Amino acid sequence: MASKSIHYQGNHRFSITEKGYIVYPKSLNIVWGKDKCYWKLPKYEKDRAELMQVNWLEVTGCIDKINIAKKTSYDIGFIVSLMTDVFGWSDSPIYLMAKWGDNTPLKKVNLTTEINGKKMVSKTITITKGKGDNTDKIYFGMYEVWNKKWKGGLKIHSVNLRET
């Protein structure tokens, strides 16, 4: 008997903006996302995803089938907020990842320095399409998988990719 996955697979849609792209949570892949003990998933395209509690945070996405010239750079940032009942983030910095071909920078972001209840843009990570990057697909993700502490109270509103 095949088991049903508890991981949420997003619809991988994105919107074009004046200076880049926006990806809403319904388009993201969320580990443990189908389990209501861990996540409250968006019902509609522009709704937010709410983290109830996890000890393994992995949220990823991509934009595909875009025609981008070499040497083009994008700042990638998650738009998130913390709920009033936030917990477990004090020693749990989040890592942002973006990848274009073999170009894989990582940036650590500490959410506990931010103000509860207000939308904020995570520190952005910048990627540039280089000479060897022959793909027109950008991968990105937000992770905290190392300390194994339970954490919760995070809302994900969108991911913005802005050409610099």
mmCIF file with all atom_site columns, C-alpha atoms in Angstrom, residues 20-153:
data_model
loop_
_atom_site.group_PDB
_atom_site.id
_atom_site.type_symbol
_atom_site.label_atom_id
_atom_site.label_alt_id
_atom_site.label_comp_id
_atom_site.label_asym_id
_atom_site.label_entity_id
_atom_site.label_seq_id
_atom_site.pdbx_PDB_ins_code
_atom_site.Cartn_x
_atom_site.Cartn_y
_atom_site.Cartn_z
_atom_site.occupancy
_atom_site.B_iso_or_equiv
_atom_site.pdbx_formal_charge
_atom_site.auth_seq_id
_atom_site.auth_comp_id
_atom_site.auth_asym_id
_atom_site.auth_atom_id
_atom_site.pdbx_PDB_model_num
ATOM 1   C CA . GLY A 1 20  ? 10.990 41.048 -11.278 1.00 0.00 ? 20  GLY A CA 1
ATOM 2   C CA . TYR A 1 21  ? 8.721  38.348 -9.939  1.00 0.00 ? 21  TYR A CA 1
ATOM 3   C CA . ILE A 1 22  ? 6.563  37.497 -6.935  1.00 0.00 ? 22  ILE A CA 1
ATOM 4   C CA . VAL A 1 23  ? 5.801  33.996 -5.680  1.00 0.00 ? 23  VAL A CA 1
ATOM 5   C CA . TYR A 1 24  ? 2.952  33.391 -3.217  1.00 0.00 ? 24  TYR A CA 1
ATOM 6   C CA . PRO A 1 25  ? 2.925  30.547 -0.641  1.00 0.00 ? 25  PRO A CA 1
ATOM 7   C CA . LYS A 1 26  ? 0.439  28.417 -2.608  1.00 0.00 ? 26  LYS A CA 1
ATOM 8   C CA . SER A 1 27  ? 3.256  28.049 -5.174  1.00 0.00 ? 27  SER A CA 1
ATOM 9   C CA . LEU A 1 28  ? 5.905  26.923 -2.670  1.00 0.00 ? 28  LEU A CA 1
ATOM 10  C CA . ASN A 1 29  ? 6.936  23.399 -1.641  1.00 0.00 ? 29  ASN A CA 1
ATOM 11  C CA . ILE A 1 30  ? 6.576  23.010 2.140   1.00 0.00 ? 30  ILE A CA 1
ATOM 12  C CA . VAL A 1 31  ? 7.992  20.047 4.060   1.00 0.00 ? 31  VAL A CA 1
ATOM 13  C CA . TRP A 1 32  ? 5.312  18.704 6.457   1.00 0.00 ? 32  TRP A CA 1
ATOM 14  C CA . GLY A 1 33  ? 2.915  21.163 4.780   1.00 0.00 ? 33  GLY A CA 1
ATOM 15  C CA . LYS A 1 34  ? -0.042 18.780 4.437   1.00 0.00 ? 34  LYS A CA 1
ATOM 16  C CA . ASP A 1 35  ? -0.133 18.031 8.161   1.00 0.00 ? 35  ASP A CA 1
ATOM 17  C CA . LYS A 1 36  ? -2.429 20.526 9.919   1.00 0.00 ? 36  LYS A CA 1
ATOM 18  C CA . CYS A 1 37  ? -0.500 20.031 13.182  1.00 0.00 ? 37  CYS A CA 1
ATOM 19  C CA . TYR A 1 38  ? 2.459  21.745 11.522  1.00 0.00 ? 38  TYR A CA 1
ATOM 20  C CA . TRP A 1 39  ? 1.151  24.198 8.901   1.00 0.00 ? 39  TRP A CA 1
ATOM 21  C CA . LYS A 1 40  ? -1.958 26.131 7.956   1.00 0.00 ? 40  LYS A CA 1
ATOM 22  C CA . LEU A 1 41  ? -1.783 26.236 4.160   1.00 0.00 ? 41  LEU A CA 1
ATOM 23  C CA . PRO A 1 42  ? -3.202 29.021 1.974   1.00 0.00 ? 42  PRO A CA 1
ATOM 24  C CA . LYS A 1 43  ? -6.668 28.462 0.552   1.00 0.00 ? 43  LYS A CA 1
ATOM 25  C CA . TYR A 1 44  ? -6.380 31.100 -2.169  1.00 0.00 ? 44  TYR A CA 1
ATOM 26  C CA . GLU A 1 45  ? -3.431 32.090 -4.355  1.00 0.00 ? 45  GLU A CA 1
ATOM 27  C CA . LYS A 1 46  ? -2.393 35.212 -2.427  1.00 0.00 ? 46  LYS A CA 1
ATOM 28  C CA . ASP A 1 47  ? -3.105 33.892 1.097   1.00 0.00 ? 47  ASP A CA 1
ATOM 29  C CA . ARG A 1 48  ? -0.240 33.412 3.529   1.00 0.00 ? 48  ARG A CA 1
ATOM 30  C CA . ALA A 1 49  ? 1.077  30.132 4.923   1.00 0.00 ? 49  ALA A CA 1
ATOM 31  C CA . GLU A 1 50  ? 1.241  29.883 8.720   1.00 0.00 ? 50  GLU A CA 1
ATOM 32  C CA . LEU A 1 51  ? 3.730  27.719 10.566  1.00 0.00 ? 51  LEU A CA 1
ATOM 33  C CA . MET A 1 52  ? 2.098  26.162 13.633  1.00 0.00 ? 52  MET A CA 1
ATOM 34  C CA . GLN A 1 53  ? 5.149  24.170 14.793  1.00 0.00 ? 53  GLN A CA 1
ATOM 35  C CA . VAL A 1 54  ? 7.991  22.197 13.239  1.00 0.00 ? 54  VAL A CA 1
ATOM 36  C CA . ASN A 1 55  ? 11.491 21.150 14.116  1.00 0.00 ? 55  ASN A CA 1
ATOM 37  C CA . TRP A 1 56  ? 12.437 20.923 10.426  1.00 0.00 ? 56  TRP A CA 1
ATOM 38  C CA . LEU A 1 57  ? 11.728 24.081 8.387   1.00 0.00 ? 57  LEU A CA 1
ATOM 39  C CA . GLU A 1 58  ? 12.146 23.662 4.649   1.00 0.00 ? 58  GLU A CA 1
ATOM 40  C CA . VAL A 1 59  ? 10.246 25.903 2.224   1.00 0.00 ? 59  VAL A CA 1
ATOM 41  C CA . THR A 1 60  ? 11.395 25.965 -1.400  1.00 0.00 ? 60  THR A CA 1
ATOM 42  C CA . GLY A 1 61  ? 10.293 27.272 -4.760  1.00 0.00 ? 61  GLY A CA 1
ATOM 43  C CA . CYS A 1 62  ? 11.408 28.199 -8.233  1.00 0.00 ? 62  CYS A CA 1
ATOM 44  C CA . ILE A 1 63  ? 10.569 30.305 -11.222 1.00 0.00 ? 63  ILE A CA 1
ATOM 45  C CA . ASP A 1 64  ? 10.988 28.703 -14.605 1.00 0.00 ? 64  ASP A CA 1
ATOM 46  C CA . LYS A 1 65  ? 10.709 29.431 -18.319 1.00 0.00 ? 65  LYS A CA 1
ATOM 47  C CA . ILE A 1 66  ? 12.048 32.946 -18.036 1.00 0.00 ? 66  ILE A CA 1
ATOM 48  C CA . ASN A 1 67  ? 14.414 34.458 -20.559 1.00 0.00 ? 67  ASN A CA 1
ATOM 49  C CA . ILE A 1 68  ? 17.164 36.253 -18.677 1.00 0.00 ? 68  ILE A CA 1
ATOM 50  C CA . ALA A 1 69  ? 20.353 37.694 -20.117 1.00 0.00 ? 69  ALA A CA 1
ATOM 51  C CA . LYS A 1 70  ? 23.767 36.843 -18.650 1.00 0.00 ? 70  LYS A CA 1
ATOM 52  C CA . LYS A 1 71  ? 25.030 39.171 -15.878 1.00 0.00 ? 71  LYS A CA 1
ATOM 53  C CA . THR A 1 72  ? 21.468 39.847 -14.710 1.00 0.00 ? 72  THR A CA 1
ATOM 54  C CA . SER A 1 73  ? 21.179 39.954 -10.892 1.00 0.00 ? 73  SER A CA 1
ATOM 55  C CA . TYR A 1 74  ? 18.213 39.404 -8.610  1.00 0.00 ? 74  TYR A CA 1
ATOM 56  C CA . ASP A 1 75  ? 17.720 40.151 -4.927  1.00 0.00 ? 75  ASP A CA 1
ATOM 57  C CA . ILE A 1 76  ? 15.569 37.387 -3.443  1.00 0.00 ? 76  ILE A CA 1
ATOM 58  C CA . GLY A 1 77  ? 13.739 37.915 -0.156  1.00 0.00 ? 77  GLY A CA 1
ATOM 59  C CA . PHE A 1 78  ? 10.945 36.197 1.734   1.00 0.00 ? 78  PHE A CA 1
ATOM 60  C CA . ILE A 1 79  ? 8.182  38.488 3.045   1.00 0.00 ? 79  ILE A CA 1
ATOM 61  C CA . VAL A 1 80  ? 7.396  37.073 6.489   1.00 0.00 ? 80  VAL A CA 1
ATOM 62  C CA . SER A 1 81  ? 5.976  38.084 9.844   1.00 0.00 ? 81  SER A CA 1
ATOM 63  C CA . LEU A 1 82  ? 5.965  36.621 13.326  1.00 0.00 ? 82  LEU A CA 1
ATOM 64  C CA . MET A 1 83  ? 2.750  35.923 15.239  1.00 0.00 ? 83  MET A CA 1
ATOM 65  C CA . THR A 1 84  ? 2.353  37.043 18.840  1.00 0.00 ? 84  THR A CA 1
ATOM 66  C CA . ASP A 1 85  ? 2.669  33.428 20.035  1.00 0.00 ? 85  ASP A CA 1
ATOM 67  C CA . VAL A 1 86  ? 6.036  32.931 18.277  1.00 0.00 ? 86  VAL A CA 1
ATOM 68  C CA . PHE A 1 87  ? 8.438  30.448 19.893  1.00 0.00 ? 87  PHE A CA 1
ATOM 69  C CA . GLY A 1 88  ? 11.697 28.588 19.349  1.00 0.00 ? 88  GLY A CA 1
ATOM 70  C CA . TRP A 1 89  ? 13.560 31.055 17.134  1.00 0.00 ? 89  TRP A CA 1
ATOM 71  C CA . SER A 1 90  ? 16.095 32.439 19.638  1.00 0.00 ? 90  SER A CA 1
ATOM 72  C CA . ASP A 1 91  ? 18.807 29.961 18.651  1.00 0.00 ? 91  ASP A CA 1
ATOM 73  C CA . SER A 1 92  ? 17.375 29.055 15.263  1.00 0.00 ? 92  SER A CA 1
ATOM 74  C CA . PRO A 1 93  ? 18.675 31.326 12.530  1.00 0.00 ? 93  PRO A CA 1
ATOM 75  C CA . ILE A 1 94  ? 17.098 30.725 9.152   1.00 0.00 ? 94  ILE A CA 1
ATOM 76  C CA . TYR A 1 95  ? 19.208 30.147 6.086   1.00 0.00 ? 95  TYR A CA 1
ATOM 77  C CA . LEU A 1 96  ? 18.196 31.491 2.701   1.00 0.00 ? 96  LEU A CA 1
ATOM 78  C CA . MET A 1 97  ? 19.428 29.741 -0.422  1.00 0.00 ? 97  MET A CA 1
ATOM 79  C CA . ALA A 1 98  ? 19.230 30.739 -4.049  1.00 0.00 ? 98  ALA A CA 1
ATOM 80  C CA . LYS A 1 99  ? 20.618 28.831 -6.965  1.00 0.00 ? 99  LYS A CA 1
ATOM 81  C CA . TRP A 1 100 ? 21.175 29.534 -10.620 1.00 0.00 ? 100 TRP A CA 1
ATOM 82  C CA . GLY A 1 101 ? 23.189 26.786 -12.211 1.00 0.00 ? 101 GLY A CA 1
ATOM 83  C CA . ASP A 1 102 ? 26.241 26.230 -9.995  1.00 0.00 ? 102 ASP A CA 1
ATOM 84  C CA . ASN A 1 103 ? 25.923 29.652 -8.324  1.00 0.00 ? 103 ASN A CA 1
ATOM 85  C CA . THR A 1 104 ? 24.684 28.790 -4.800  1.00 0.00 ? 104 THR A CA 1
ATOM 86  C CA . PRO A 1 105 ? 25.121 31.533 -2.186  1.00 0.00 ? 105 PRO A CA 1
ATOM 87  C CA . LEU A 1 106 ? 23.764 30.997 1.324   1.00 0.00 ? 106 LEU A CA 1
ATOM 88  C CA . LYS A 1 107 ? 22.816 33.745 3.744   1.00 0.00 ? 107 LYS A CA 1
ATOM 89  C CA . LYS A 1 108 ? 21.844 33.331 7.405   1.00 0.00 ? 108 LYS A CA 1
ATOM 90  C CA . VAL A 1 109 ? 18.953 35.462 8.709   1.00 0.00 ? 109 VAL A CA 1
ATOM 91  C CA . ASN A 1 110 ? 17.978 35.853 12.367  1.00 0.00 ? 110 ASN A CA 1
ATOM 92  C CA . LEU A 1 111 ? 14.248 36.510 12.700  1.00 0.00 ? 111 LEU A CA 1
ATOM 93  C CA . THR A 1 112 ? 14.253 37.072 16.451  1.00 0.00 ? 112 THR A CA 1
ATOM 94  C CA . THR A 1 113 ? 15.563 40.614 16.017  1.00 0.00 ? 113 THR A CA 1
ATOM 95  C CA . GLU A 1 114 ? 12.396 41.631 14.167  1.00 0.00 ? 114 GLU A CA 1
ATOM 96  C CA . ILE A 1 115 ? 9.152  43.102 15.542  1.00 0.00 ? 115 ILE A CA 1
ATOM 97  C CA . ASN A 1 116 ? 6.228  40.721 16.170  1.00 0.00 ? 116 ASN A CA 1
ATOM 98  C CA . GLY A 1 117 ? 3.127  41.058 14.018  1.00 0.00 ? 117 GLY A CA 1
ATOM 99  C CA . LYS A 1 118 ? 4.603  43.284 11.310  1.00 0.00 ? 118 LYS A CA 1
ATOM 100 C CA . LYS A 1 119 ? 5.485  42.203 7.809   1.00 0.00 ? 119 LYS A CA 1
ATOM 101 C CA . MET A 1 120 ? 9.172  42.251 7.138   1.00 0.00 ? 120 MET A CA 1
ATOM 102 C CA . VAL A 1 121 ? 11.445 41.402 4.286   1.00 0.00 ? 121 VAL A CA 1
ATOM 103 C CA . SER A 1 122 ? 14.088 38.915 5.254   1.00 0.00 ? 122 SER A CA 1
ATOM 104 C CA . LYS A 1 123 ? 17.577 39.991 4.438   1.00 0.00 ? 123 LYS A CA 1
ATOM 105 C CA . THR A 1 124 ? 17.884 39.390 0.744   1.00 0.00 ? 124 THR A CA 1
ATOM 106 C CA . ILE A 1 125 ? 20.221 37.089 -1.077  1.00 0.00 ? 125 ILE A CA 1
ATOM 107 C CA . THR A 1 126 ? 21.602 38.205 -4.437  1.00 0.00 ? 126 THR A CA 1
ATOM 108 C CA . ILE A 1 127 ? 22.333 35.910 -7.371  1.00 0.00 ? 127 ILE A CA 1
ATOM 109 C CA . THR A 1 128 ? 23.758 36.822 -10.759 1.00 0.00 ? 128 THR A CA 1
ATOM 110 C CA . LYS A 1 129 ? 23.395 34.804 -13.930 1.00 0.00 ? 129 LYS A CA 1
ATOM 111 C CA . GLY A 1 130 ? 26.970 34.041 -14.921 1.00 0.00 ? 130 GLY A CA 1
ATOM 112 C CA . LYS A 1 131 ? 28.745 32.864 -18.009 1.00 0.00 ? 131 LYS A CA 1
ATOM 113 C CA . GLY A 1 132 ? 28.293 29.152 -17.235 1.00 0.00 ? 132 GLY A CA 1
ATOM 114 C CA . ASP A 1 133 ? 24.663 29.377 -16.133 1.00 0.00 ? 133 ASP A CA 1
ATOM 115 C CA . ASN A 1 134 ? 22.693 28.116 -19.111 1.00 0.00 ? 134 ASN A CA 1
ATOM 116 C CA . THR A 1 135 ? 19.389 27.656 -17.366 1.00 0.00 ? 135 THR A CA 1
ATOM 117 C CA . ASP A 1 136 ? 16.526 30.126 -17.087 1.00 0.00 ? 136 ASP A CA 1
ATOM 118 C CA . LYS A 1 137 ? 15.316 28.664 -13.801 1.00 0.00 ? 137 LYS A CA 1
ATOM 119 C CA . ILE A 1 138 ? 15.932 30.191 -10.372 1.00 0.00 ? 138 ILE A CA 1
ATOM 120 C CA . TYR A 1 139 ? 15.633 28.003 -7.263  1.00 0.00 ? 139 TYR A CA 1
ATOM 121 C CA . PHE A 1 140 ? 15.275 29.483 -3.768  1.00 0.00 ? 140 PHE A CA 1
ATOM 122 C CA . GLY A 1 141 ? 14.568 28.263 -0.278  1.00 0.00 ? 141 GLY A CA 1
ATOM 123 C CA . MET A 1 142 ? 14.338 29.008 3.417   1.00 0.00 ? 142 MET A CA 1
ATOM 124 C CA . TYR A 1 143 ? 15.713 26.464 5.883   1.00 0.00 ? 143 TYR A CA 1
ATOM 125 C CA . GLU A 1 144 ? 16.246 25.710 9.552   1.00 0.00 ? 144 GLU A CA 1
ATOM 126 C CA . VAL A 1 145 ? 16.978 22.008 9.782   1.00 0.00 ? 145 VAL A CA 1
ATOM 127 C CA . TRP A 1 146 ? 20.014 21.831 12.038  1.00 0.00 ? 146 TRP A CA 1
ATOM 128 C CA . ASN A 1 147 ? 19.145 22.521 15.666  1.00 0.00 ? 147 ASN A CA 1
ATOM 129 C CA . LYS A 1 148 ? 16.074 20.206 15.932  1.00 0.00 ? 148 LYS A CA 1
ATOM 130 C CA . LYS A 1 149 ? 14.243 22.610 18.288  1.00 0.00 ? 149 LYS A CA 1
ATOM 131 C CA . TRP A 1 150 ? 10.510 23.099 17.904  1.00 0.00 ? 150 TRP A CA 1
ATOM 132 C CA . LYS A 1 151 ? 9.646  26.510 16.499  1.00 0.00 ? 151 LYS A CA 1
ATOM 133 C CA . GLY A 1 152 ? 6.434  28.190 15.414  1.00 0.00 ? 152 GLY A CA 1
ATOM 134 C CA . GLY A 1 153 ? 4.571  31.402 14.846  1.00 0.00 ? 153 GLY A CA 1
#
